[in-house]
Amino acid sequence: MLSFQGCFLILMHLSVVLKGSRAQQAVMYPLTPAYADLHQQLTFMCKISVRNDWRSTSFHDETNNGGAPSVGLFFNATNGSCNISSVSFSKYNASCDSTKGEYNLTILDVDVKYHDAFIRCKAQYGVGNSNDVFAYGNSTIYVRVHLTEILLSNTTITSDVTRETSIECKVTSRPAASITLIKVNSEGTVQDISSSSTETVTSSITGEIVTSILNFRFTANDNGGLIYCHADNLISTINSSFVTLRIYYPPSDDPTIQQTPNRPIISGEKVVLTCSVSGGFPLPVLSWNCSGNNTNNTSGKTAFYTILFMALKQDNGKTCTCSAAHPVAEYRPQMHITLNVYFPPDKLPVLMQIPEGPVYTSSSVLLVCSVNGGNPVATLTWNCTGVIKINSSETTAISSIEIPVTNLNHGMACYCLASHIIDTYKHTAHHLLDVIFPPDVYPTVRQATPGPIDTGTAVTLICSVPGGNPLATLTWDCQGITSNTSTETEAVLEIEFTVDKNYNGRICSCSATHPIVTYRPTSQISLVVYFSPSEPNLVLKPEMPWFVGNITEIECVSEPGNPESIFEWTSDNMAVDVNMSALIIGPLTKYNNGKVIICTVQNDYTKRRGLILKSNVVHINVEYFPEISIDTLPLFVNEGDNVSITCNAFGNPVPIVTWFQQDQNITERQINQSILYLFDVGRLLNEELYTCKAFATSTTYGSLVAENTTELIVFYPPVITNFQVLNGPTVSENEDVTFRCEAESNPLSNITWLFLNDQTKLKEENSVYTSTYTITNSNCFHTGTYQCQAANNRNGVISAYAKDVSLNVMCSPRLDTRYQSLPKIVAVEENGDLELSAHIIAYPLPVIRWIFTNEVNSTSVLVGNSYVSNLHITDFKQSEFGEYTLYSFNEHGNLFVKVNVVPKGKPMPPSKVIVVCKSTSVAMFWNSEFDGGARQTFMVKYWRTLDGTTISSALVENLTEQTVIKELLPDSNYSFIVQATNKHGTSNSTIETCKTDAKGK
């Protein structure tokens, strides 16, 4: 369904077409592509413009003889309704609503031939002649074909894991289907293997034929699994039949050999070697190359082959091999095992230090532990931390540890433990370390007060380093007053000095020395000194005067301070958003002429010190070609009239102005303005050109010349050539606004001014080519659309022309007096609804709010040039009674309107009661006050003041605020009150008295 906005845009487009030309437009729904399922119905709606001269609408089906004859005709009946004819109801259904411009045709059975065929509609407006207007709409059908069958090339698959197998799937549908090949392995895991397939698509009348060919190498997990094809074309899905997989595969691992006992063998022990391998389809065949008692058996999915023999001393180093064979030829592994016999060493471990004697920190010491004999050799371990290296041979176990020496190693004992697989052999050796060490860390440097330093202030730097034996010695390379504040465990040296801007970026270094000559570190600190930039000076590139259109540069020259300088530019006291030392101006315009440029430089230092660094002042001098304006372009006159044409020129330098006709100077040269007078204009001057030229001389850019030409037109129908608000389309309130309208015609036009918002005729001028209309002291109500109409009579042929212009008067918000004003009091039932509406005029767009104790939700909408603000509160509570304020504002002012919301009750007493007595009658007048929130009626009660016992009443009809009471006694005193009554009660006015006139007066 079309959105409201979409429908509105279409109707607007149709309206423009109908008004602007003979061409029409129709829209066919659904739009191309029109989707339809095979053998289903499809309805098309032809949406056209609703016009009184609609004649007929026809539908054309491309499948019916190429769409030449119509398959459905709707025509305008004599009673203005829509009639249907020429429809084959065996193939189509039809309906229409000419009042909405909607004509519907339903295809009862969409078959394959409709795919990519069009359905077209044609609307005819007129009476059936050559002046008829036509509109066309078109939509192309897309026939969707659901999936019904999928073909699979294989019924069973037998293969192995070393070669690929080919499978083909084929399916027909529209749109083209996507084929997915799905594999389900023996464990039930589902996998999409389509990435290994290739697809081809061919088109036919029955749909898109998609063929997918899979070349795939299966894995062991696929044995006993399934494979099938799945097709999806977004509107339907289908699965193929399942294919069973029989896949040969070898074991995933080589055979393993298990020795029993699983340890070094003592000579004379029995040894059992078991070769086994798991997995594969089928299981592999195993064999041994060693002699012994053989046992070959299989358990479940594992093949076993065992050999038993007695290990002798000469078997040490002997290798036995187990071989495996399988139908997959690539699987032919061989596994080997070598026999060993163990003996313990017959020596104790020996430990030595390299180099000998005390060691220094930051160096390293090597301890070497060794023991001879044993098979295998002994295992050596350390209790110390370091880099351990094993350099054992077949007959000797050697282990060394390299220890980086630190102060923590002083007095440390290192042990070497020698052990053997025969656990009766365990012996140790140990060694003590003697260490001299420097501090563990480099010196640290810092400022006593962190952060940047202002020039002219003192700074204290502190250098410190803990530890070492003895403490490190510290020195500074900067000049200043030093003080040593070291403790027993930390060396500390301070230095103090005063900085200036030359210290910025200077590096001060603290050096540490120690008896350990390798300890010579240096730490640095970089000083950050803040200081002011220099006072700026403006440099022009190039020098003035400049010329309009050029791009120029003003450089603000200032020696930089620290931190980085911030450049601020002002033009005529207005900030320019450019933080750069160079201000690029251009392309220059005439409006740059006379502007004042100033540059201000500052940084954090100047801001904190309150320093203001301003440049010299530059007054921009931009020269530009004269700009010419002629008061009448072109000039409309009657034959024989005397006219004048004024040419005004402005520029820099000041221009000289003169008029030319056919390259001949016809006026004297004048400054800024030249007036051309034409007397007794004749028809031969029709379309004659007059050129105003302005000349100026620049000292830098030479002669500057501009010209403008006006044309003299005689006797033409009206054409408004210029219609504008001379002040501009937006003016300030109370400003005089002048409209100007110029029309070309022969004879001259009668110009009429209209205010279109209320169709008010403002002014009429006859036989003029230019007309102005001035609004004195403009206000909000003058905002709207103004029209200038020009008309003339050329020998009995009346011609007219009109043009519109909009005016916006800037004003503060105010209530629109053209609508009912807000009441001062409003009565509401408790738990009832409050509805308040206010019409506000303002420009520009005002902000409108309702305020009680806080802002209350409301809505505002623009109707014409008035903003309607609606306040709606449901289920009104007792706490919500009180004074509500309508607050509206824009940049020109504020509006406050207060409304007192009270509970419904009896009306307020009538006020300002006036009684006028005659001899036998009295006329009464009063003002009605707030009705209490319910319909009120009025009744007048009166009595003769003399007795006061008989009170009479007079009901006032039609809720008027006046009445006449008759049949009174002449020359008598009467008292009167006016009662206001509603369903909640009655209120009385004050008593008024009057004496009737004597009879005959």
mmCIF file of C-alpha atoms in Angstrom, residues 607-903:
data_model
loop_
_atom_site.group_PDB
_atom_site.id
_atom_site.type_symbol
_atom_site.label_atom_id
_atom_site.label_comp_id
_atom_site.label_asym_id
_atom_site.label_seq_id
_atom_site.Cartn_x
_atom_site.Cartn_y
_atom_site.Cartn_z
ATOM 1 C CA LYS A 607 46.208 34.047 29.648
ATOM 2 C CA ARG A 608 47.358 33.320 33.192
ATOM 3 C CA ARG A 609 49.263 36.635 33.336
ATOM 4 C CA GLY A 610 46.358 38.616 31.806
ATOM 5 C CA LEU A 611 48.518 39.809 28.897
ATOM 6 C CA ILE A 612 46.796 40.935 25.658
ATOM 7 C CA LEU A 613 49.015 41.064 22.532
ATOM 8 C CA LYS A 614 47.239 42.842 19.656
ATOM 9 C CA SER A 615 48.576 43.714 16.223
ATOM 10 C CA ASN A 616 48.310 46.965 14.337
ATOM 11 C CA VAL A 617 44.978 47.683 12.573
ATOM 12 C CA VAL A 618 44.562 47.072 8.814
ATOM 13 C CA HIS A 619 41.745 48.706 6.823
ATOM 14 C CA ILE A 620 41.044 46.613 3.711
ATOM 15 C CA ASN A 621 40.933 48.487 0.409
ATOM 16 C CA VAL A 622 39.302 46.321 -2.312
ATOM 17 C CA GLU A 623 38.897 47.831 -5.764
ATOM 18 C CA TYR A 624 36.244 46.422 -8.076
ATOM 19 C CA PHE A 625 34.549 47.113 -11.373
ATOM 20 C CA PRO A 626 31.643 49.568 -11.285
ATOM 21 C CA GLU A 627 28.240 47.969 -10.687
ATOM 22 C CA ILE A 628 25.461 49.470 -12.752
ATOM 23 C CA SER A 629 21.717 49.546 -12.057
ATOM 24 C CA ILE A 630 19.154 51.067 -14.419
ATOM 25 C CA ASP A 631 15.790 52.024 -12.941
ATOM 26 C CA THR A 632 13.785 50.573 -15.843
ATOM 27 C CA LEU A 633 14.864 47.407 -17.642
ATOM 28 C CA PRO A 634 13.354 47.454 -20.236
ATOM 29 C CA LEU A 635 11.359 50.725 -20.674
ATOM 30 C CA PHE A 636 7.675 50.534 -21.621
ATOM 31 C CA VAL A 637 6.163 53.714 -23.146
ATOM 32 C CA ASN A 638 3.296 54.909 -25.264
ATOM 33 C CA GLU A 639 4.113 56.476 -28.573
ATOM 34 C CA GLY A 640 4.704 60.199 -28.094
ATOM 35 C CA ASP A 641 5.488 59.977 -24.371
ATOM 36 C CA ASN A 642 8.422 61.722 -22.735
ATOM 37 C CA VAL A 643 10.478 59.380 -20.520
ATOM 38 C CA SER A 644 13.664 59.368 -18.508
ATOM 39 C CA ILE A 645 16.050 56.496 -17.648
ATOM 40 C CA THR A 646 18.265 56.692 -14.577
ATOM 41 C CA CYS A 647 21.565 54.802 -14.441
ATOM 42 C CA ASN A 648 23.248 54.407 -11.044
ATOM 43 C CA ALA A 649 26.793 53.069 -10.727
ATOM 44 C CA PHE A 650 28.770 52.237 -7.637
ATOM 45 C CA GLY A 651 32.328 50.977 -7.296
ATOM 46 C CA ASN A 652 35.804 51.517 -5.924
ATOM 47 C CA PRO A 653 37.278 53.853 -7.207
ATOM 48 C CA VAL A 654 34.188 56.081 -7.684
ATOM 49 C CA PRO A 655 32.925 55.657 -11.299
ATOM 50 C CA ILE A 656 31.970 58.273 -13.940
ATOM 51 C CA VAL A 657 28.643 57.421 -15.660
ATOM 52 C CA THR A 658 27.330 58.313 -19.154
ATOM 53 C CA TRP A 659 24.778 56.998 -21.724
ATOM 54 C CA PHE A 660 25.522 55.629 -25.220
ATOM 55 C CA GLN A 661 23.257 54.991 -28.200
ATOM 56 C CA GLN A 662 24.756 52.927 -31.016
ATOM 57 C CA ASP A 663 28.261 53.597 -29.600
ATOM 58 C CA GLN A 664 27.610 57.360 -29.552
ATOM 59 C CA ASN A 665 27.893 59.279 -26.277
ATOM 60 C CA ILE A 666 24.522 61.044 -25.771
ATOM 61 C CA THR A 667 24.872 62.464 -22.207
ATOM 62 C CA GLU A 668 27.483 64.335 -20.203
ATOM 63 C CA ARG A 669 29.670 62.364 -17.819
ATOM 64 C CA GLN A 670 28.482 62.421 -14.210
ATOM 65 C CA ILE A 671 29.626 60.872 -10.909
ATOM 66 C CA ASN A 672 27.670 57.724 -9.838
ATOM 67 C CA GLN A 673 24.467 58.648 -11.738
ATOM 68 C CA SER A 674 23.369 59.651 -15.211
ATOM 69 C CA ILE A 675 19.773 60.379 -16.319
ATOM 70 C CA LEU A 676 18.774 59.930 -19.979
ATOM 71 C CA TYR A 677 15.747 61.996 -21.112
ATOM 72 C CA LEU A 678 13.787 60.869 -24.189
ATOM 73 C CA PHE A 679 11.150 63.225 -25.596
ATOM 74 C CA ASP A 680 8.253 62.458 -27.900
ATOM 75 C CA VAL A 681 9.083 58.762 -28.175
ATOM 76 C CA GLY A 682 8.093 57.432 -31.595
ATOM 77 C CA ARG A 683 7.354 53.920 -32.714
ATOM 78 C CA LEU A 684 10.586 53.862 -34.722
ATOM 79 C CA LEU A 685 12.411 53.646 -31.393
ATOM 80 C CA ASN A 686 10.821 50.279 -30.619
ATOM 81 C CA GLU A 687 13.515 47.806 -29.433
ATOM 82 C CA GLU A 688 16.124 50.578 -29.524
ATOM 83 C CA LEU A 689 19.070 49.811 -27.159
ATOM 84 C CA TYR A 690 20.539 52.390 -24.731
ATOM 85 C CA THR A 691 23.774 51.550 -22.970
ATOM 86 C CA CYS A 692 24.931 53.012 -19.653
ATOM 87 C CA LYS A 693 28.707 52.869 -19.215
ATOM 88 C CA ALA A 694 30.678 53.452 -16.005
ATOM 89 C CA PHE A 695 34.427 54.266 -15.995
ATOM 90 C CA ALA A 696 36.862 54.140 -13.075
ATOM 91 C CA THR A 697 40.675 54.315 -12.937
ATOM 92 C CA SER A 698 42.724 52.234 -10.497
ATOM 93 C CA THR A 699 46.289 53.244 -9.684
ATOM 94 C CA THR A 700 47.200 49.557 -9.537
ATOM 95 C CA TYR A 701 44.858 47.744 -11.916
ATOM 96 C CA GLY A 702 44.318 50.389 -14.598
ATOM 97 C CA SER A 703 41.000 51.191 -16.288
ATOM 98 C CA LEU A 704 37.851 49.569 -14.880
ATOM 99 C CA VAL A 705 34.855 49.710 -17.221
ATOM 100 C CA ALA A 706 31.336 48.284 -16.893
ATOM 101 C CA GLU A 707 28.178 48.733 -18.902
ATOM 102 C CA ASN A 708 24.484 47.853 -18.880
ATOM 103 C CA THR A 709 21.900 48.231 -21.624
ATOM 104 C CA THR A 710 18.160 48.952 -21.570
ATOM 105 C CA GLU A 711 15.701 48.454 -24.397
ATOM 106 C CA LEU A 712 12.767 50.675 -25.420
ATOM 107 C CA ILE A 713 9.656 48.578 -26.065
ATOM 108 C CA VAL A 714 6.511 50.005 -27.688
ATOM 109 C CA PHE A 715 2.991 48.484 -27.807
ATOM 110 C CA TYR A 716 3.048 44.856 -26.541
ATOM 111 C CA PRO A 717 0.767 42.707 -24.385
ATOM 112 C CA PRO A 718 1.589 42.789 -20.668
ATOM 113 C CA VAL A 719 4.577 40.849 -19.344
ATOM 114 C CA ILE A 720 5.713 41.467 -15.789
ATOM 115 C CA THR A 721 9.489 41.590 -16.013
ATOM 116 C CA ASN A 722 10.333 42.533 -12.451
ATOM 117 C CA PHE A 723 8.352 42.053 -9.265
ATOM 118 C CA GLN A 724 10.150 42.325 -5.978
ATOM 119 C CA VAL A 725 10.187 43.648 -2.460
ATOM 120 C CA LEU A 726 12.730 46.432 -2.612
ATOM 121 C CA ASN A 727 13.555 45.967 1.055
ATOM 122 C CA GLY A 728 14.027 42.235 0.513
ATOM 123 C CA PRO A 729 11.554 39.397 1.189
ATOM 124 C CA THR A 730 12.131 39.653 4.953
ATOM 125 C CA VAL A 731 11.723 43.009 6.746
ATOM 126 C CA SER A 732 11.559 44.306 10.289
ATOM 127 C CA GLU A 733 8.281 45.228 11.898
ATOM 128 C CA ASN A 734 7.264 48.918 11.552
ATOM 129 C CA GLU A 735 9.581 49.172 8.544
ATOM 130 C CA ASP A 736 8.098 50.750 5.431
ATOM 131 C CA VAL A 737 7.956 48.083 2.733
ATOM 132 C CA THR A 738 7.943 48.941 -0.956
ATOM 133 C CA PHE A 739 6.970 46.459 -3.664
ATOM 134 C CA ARG A 740 7.919 47.121 -7.255
ATOM 135 C CA CYS A 741 6.273 45.627 -10.358
ATOM 136 C CA GLU A 742 7.438 46.237 -13.954
ATOM 137 C CA ALA A 743 5.467 45.194 -17.039
ATOM 138 C CA GLU A 744 6.219 45.292 -20.748
ATOM 139 C CA SER A 745 3.163 46.028 -22.935
ATOM 140 C CA ASN A 746 1.802 48.084 -25.783
ATOM 141 C CA PRO A 747 -0.216 49.977 -24.764
ATOM 142 C CA LEU A 748 0.966 50.238 -21.180
ATOM 143 C CA SER A 749 -0.648 47.952 -18.632
ATOM 144 C CA ASN A 750 -3.233 48.603 -15.955
ATOM 145 C CA ILE A 751 -1.498 47.204 -12.848
ATOM 146 C CA THR A 752 -3.593 45.914 -9.957
ATOM 147 C CA TRP A 753 -2.157 44.916 -6.558
ATOM 148 C CA LEU A 754 -3.766 42.034 -4.569
ATOM 149 C CA PHE A 755 -3.080 40.516 -1.141
ATOM 150 C CA LEU A 756 -3.782 36.829 -1.926
ATOM 151 C CA ASN A 757 -4.127 35.665 1.674
ATOM 152 C CA ASP A 758 -7.567 37.313 1.914
ATOM 153 C CA GLN A 759 -8.016 38.410 -1.751
ATOM 154 C CA THR A 760 -7.894 42.099 -0.754
ATOM 155 C CA LYS A 761 -7.480 44.604 -3.587
ATOM 156 C CA LEU A 762 -4.735 46.958 -2.436
ATOM 157 C CA LYS A 763 -4.116 49.353 -5.303
ATOM 158 C CA GLU A 764 -4.753 49.860 -9.006
ATOM 159 C CA GLU A 765 -2.678 51.865 -11.448
ATOM 160 C CA ASN A 766 -3.651 52.275 -15.074
ATOM 161 C CA SER A 767 -1.369 52.510 -18.102
ATOM 162 C CA VAL A 768 1.958 52.102 -16.298
ATOM 163 C CA TYR A 769 5.007 49.943 -16.894
ATOM 164 C CA THR A 770 6.220 50.200 -13.324
ATOM 165 C CA SER A 771 4.104 50.220 -10.189
ATOM 166 C CA THR A 772 5.072 50.347 -6.547
ATOM 167 C CA TYR A 773 3.008 49.578 -3.511
ATOM 168 C CA THR A 774 4.189 50.766 -0.114
ATOM 169 C CA ILE A 775 3.153 49.403 3.274
ATOM 170 C CA THR A 776 3.711 51.986 5.976
ATOM 171 C CA ASN A 777 4.656 50.652 9.404
ATOM 172 C CA SER A 778 4.486 46.977 8.394
ATOM 173 C CA ASN A 779 3.323 44.430 10.954
ATOM 174 C CA CYS A 780 2.795 40.668 11.304
ATOM 175 C CA PHE A 781 -0.500 40.742 9.432
ATOM 176 C CA HIS A 782 1.303 41.929 6.309
ATOM 177 C CA THR A 783 3.132 38.566 6.069
ATOM 178 C CA GLY A 784 1.796 36.675 3.048
ATOM 179 C CA THR A 785 1.691 36.493 -0.746
ATOM 180 C CA TYR A 786 1.225 39.635 -2.879
ATOM 181 C CA GLN A 787 0.237 39.593 -6.535
ATOM 182 C CA CYS A 788 0.842 42.125 -9.281
ATOM 183 C CA GLN A 789 -1.640 41.897 -12.190
ATOM 184 C CA ALA A 790 -0.895 43.709 -15.467
ATOM 185 C CA ALA A 791 -3.568 44.084 -18.191
ATOM 186 C CA ASN A 792 -4.066 46.167 -21.328
ATOM 187 C CA ASN A 793 -6.486 46.496 -24.246
ATOM 188 C CA ARG A 794 -4.948 46.267 -27.690
ATOM 189 C CA ASN A 795 -7.640 47.161 -30.167
ATOM 190 C CA GLY A 796 -10.304 45.259 -28.264
ATOM 191 C CA VAL A 797 -8.103 42.276 -27.286
ATOM 192 C CA ILE A 798 -7.701 42.174 -23.519
ATOM 193 C CA SER A 799 -4.459 40.608 -22.238
ATOM 194 C CA ALA A 800 -3.509 39.972 -18.608
ATOM 195 C CA TYR A 801 -0.456 38.771 -16.683
ATOM 196 C CA ALA A 802 0.105 38.142 -12.957
ATOM 197 C CA LYS A 803 3.078 37.402 -10.683
ATOM 198 C CA ASP A 804 3.374 36.622 -6.965
ATOM 199 C CA VAL A 805 5.948 37.517 -4.333
ATOM 200 C CA SER A 806 6.117 36.585 -0.662
ATOM 201 C CA LEU A 807 6.771 38.984 2.224
ATOM 202 C CA ASN A 808 7.861 37.982 5.718
ATOM 203 C CA VAL A 809 7.616 40.656 8.432
ATOM 204 C CA MET A 810 9.868 39.901 11.375
ATOM 205 C CA CYS A 811 7.888 40.400 14.558
ATOM 206 C CA SER A 812 7.526 39.124 18.066
ATOM 207 C CA PRO A 813 4.784 36.588 18.833
ATOM 208 C CA ARG A 814 1.241 37.963 19.362
ATOM 209 C CA LEU A 815 -2.276 36.636 19.322
ATOM 210 C CA ASP A 816 -3.893 36.597 15.888
ATOM 211 C CA THR A 817 -6.881 38.960 16.272
ATOM 212 C CA ARG A 818 -8.509 37.393 13.216
ATOM 213 C CA TYR A 819 -9.427 34.445 15.414
ATOM 214 C CA GLN A 820 -11.214 34.138 18.722
ATOM 215 C CA SER A 821 -8.944 35.218 21.541
ATOM 216 C CA LEU A 822 -8.055 33.106 24.547
ATOM 217 C CA PRO A 823 -10.545 33.549 27.417
ATOM 218 C CA LYS A 824 -9.238 34.967 30.650
ATOM 219 C CA ILE A 825 -11.150 32.311 32.606
ATOM 220 C CA VAL A 826 -11.941 28.723 31.628
ATOM 221 C CA ALA A 827 -14.072 26.358 33.676
ATOM 222 C CA VAL A 828 -13.425 22.612 33.656
ATOM 223 C CA GLU A 829 -15.127 19.689 35.364
ATOM 224 C CA GLU A 830 -12.874 17.866 37.803
ATOM 225 C CA ASN A 831 -11.649 14.652 36.030
ATOM 226 C CA GLY A 832 -12.823 16.225 32.762
ATOM 227 C CA ASP A 833 -10.752 17.434 29.774
ATOM 228 C CA LEU A 834 -9.192 20.864 29.233
ATOM 229 C CA GLU A 835 -8.949 22.141 25.659
ATOM 230 C CA LEU A 836 -7.266 25.500 24.885
ATOM 231 C CA SER A 837 -6.287 26.766 21.437
ATOM 232 C CA ALA A 838 -4.395 29.938 20.595
ATOM 233 C CA HIS A 839 -3.648 31.472 17.181
ATOM 234 C CA ILE A 840 -0.247 33.175 17.181
ATOM 235 C CA ILE A 841 1.477 35.138 14.453
ATOM 236 C CA ALA A 842 5.233 35.723 14.465
ATOM 237 C CA TYR A 843 8.311 35.579 12.264
ATOM 238 C CA PRO A 844 10.680 33.860 12.378
ATOM 239 C CA LEU A 845 9.262 30.621 13.784
ATOM 240 C CA PRO A 846 8.387 31.173 17.453
ATOM 241 C CA VAL A 847 8.884 28.776 20.354
ATOM 242 C CA ILE A 848 5.489 28.146 21.988
ATOM 243 C CA ARG A 849 5.116 26.747 25.496
ATOM 244 C CA TRP A 850 2.347 26.356 28.072
ATOM 245 C CA ILE A 851 3.445 26.723 31.673
ATOM 246 C CA PHE A 852 1.628 25.817 34.863
ATOM 247 C CA THR A 853 4.125 25.030 37.625
ATOM 248 C CA ASN A 854 6.348 23.575 34.917
ATOM 249 C CA GLU A 855 6.078 23.324 31.151
ATOM 250 C CA VAL A 856 2.973 21.402 30.005
ATOM 251 C CA ASN A 857 2.995 19.227 26.865
ATOM 252 C CA SER A 858 1.244 20.899 23.913
ATOM 253 C CA THR A 859 1.196 20.773 20.111
ATOM 254 C CA SER A 860 1.677 23.515 17.522
ATOM 255 C CA VAL A 861 0.976 23.570 13.799
ATOM 256 C CA LEU A 862 1.297 26.242 11.099
ATOM 257 C CA VAL A 863 -2.020 27.131 9.415
ATOM 258 C CA GLY A 864 -1.563 29.801 6.743
ATOM 259 C CA ASN A 865 0.649 32.394 8.394
ATOM 260 C CA SER A 866 -0.737 31.654 11.853
ATOM 261 C CA TYR A 867 0.639 29.125 14.356
ATOM 262 C CA VAL A 868 -2.105 27.193 16.191
ATOM 263 C CA SER A 869 -1.048 25.972 19.646
ATOM 264 C CA ASN A 870 -3.281 23.378 21.305
ATOM 265 C CA LEU A 871 -3.190 22.482 25.005
ATOM 266 C CA HIS A 872 -5.069 19.291 25.854
ATOM 267 C CA ILE A 873 -5.147 17.857 29.386
ATOM 268 C CA THR A 874 -7.256 14.810 30.112
ATOM 269 C CA ASP A 875 -8.579 13.644 33.502
ATOM 270 C CA PHE A 876 -8.137 17.136 34.998
ATOM 271 C CA LYS A 877 -7.169 16.920 38.698
ATOM 272 C CA GLN A 878 -7.941 19.291 41.552
ATOM 273 C CA SER A 879 -4.213 20.096 41.812
ATOM 274 C CA GLU A 880 -4.172 21.277 38.218
ATOM 275 C CA PHE A 881 -6.608 24.189 38.694
ATOM 276 C CA GLY A 882 -4.931 27.565 38.619
ATOM 277 C CA GLU A 883 -3.286 30.035 36.290
ATOM 278 C CA TYR A 884 -1.807 28.756 33.013
ATOM 279 C CA THR A 885 0.562 30.918 30.989
ATOM 280 C CA LEU A 886 0.962 30.759 27.244
ATOM 281 C CA TYR A 887 4.600 31.749 26.622
ATOM 282 C CA SER A 888 5.860 32.304 23.102
ATOM 283 C CA PHE A 889 9.093 33.911 21.985
ATOM 284 C CA ASN A 890 11.476 34.397 19.138
ATOM 285 C CA GLU A 891 14.462 36.639 18.622
ATOM 286 C CA HIS A 892 12.176 39.711 18.406
ATOM 287 C CA GLY A 893 10.277 39.418 21.660
ATOM 288 C CA ASN A 894 7.977 37.520 23.974
ATOM 289 C CA LEU A 895 4.249 36.903 24.422
ATOM 290 C CA PHE A 896 2.654 36.078 27.754
ATOM 291 C CA VAL A 897 -1.062 35.260 27.967
ATOM 292 C CA LYS A 898 -2.554 34.056 31.219
ATOM 293 C CA VAL A 899 -5.653 31.854 31.474
ATOM 294 C CA ASN A 900 -7.220 31.088 34.846
ATOM 295 C CA VAL A 901 -8.601 27.516 34.888
ATOM 296 C CA VAL A 902 -11.318 27.133 37.553
ATOM 297 C CA PRO A 903 -13.852 24.430 38.460
#
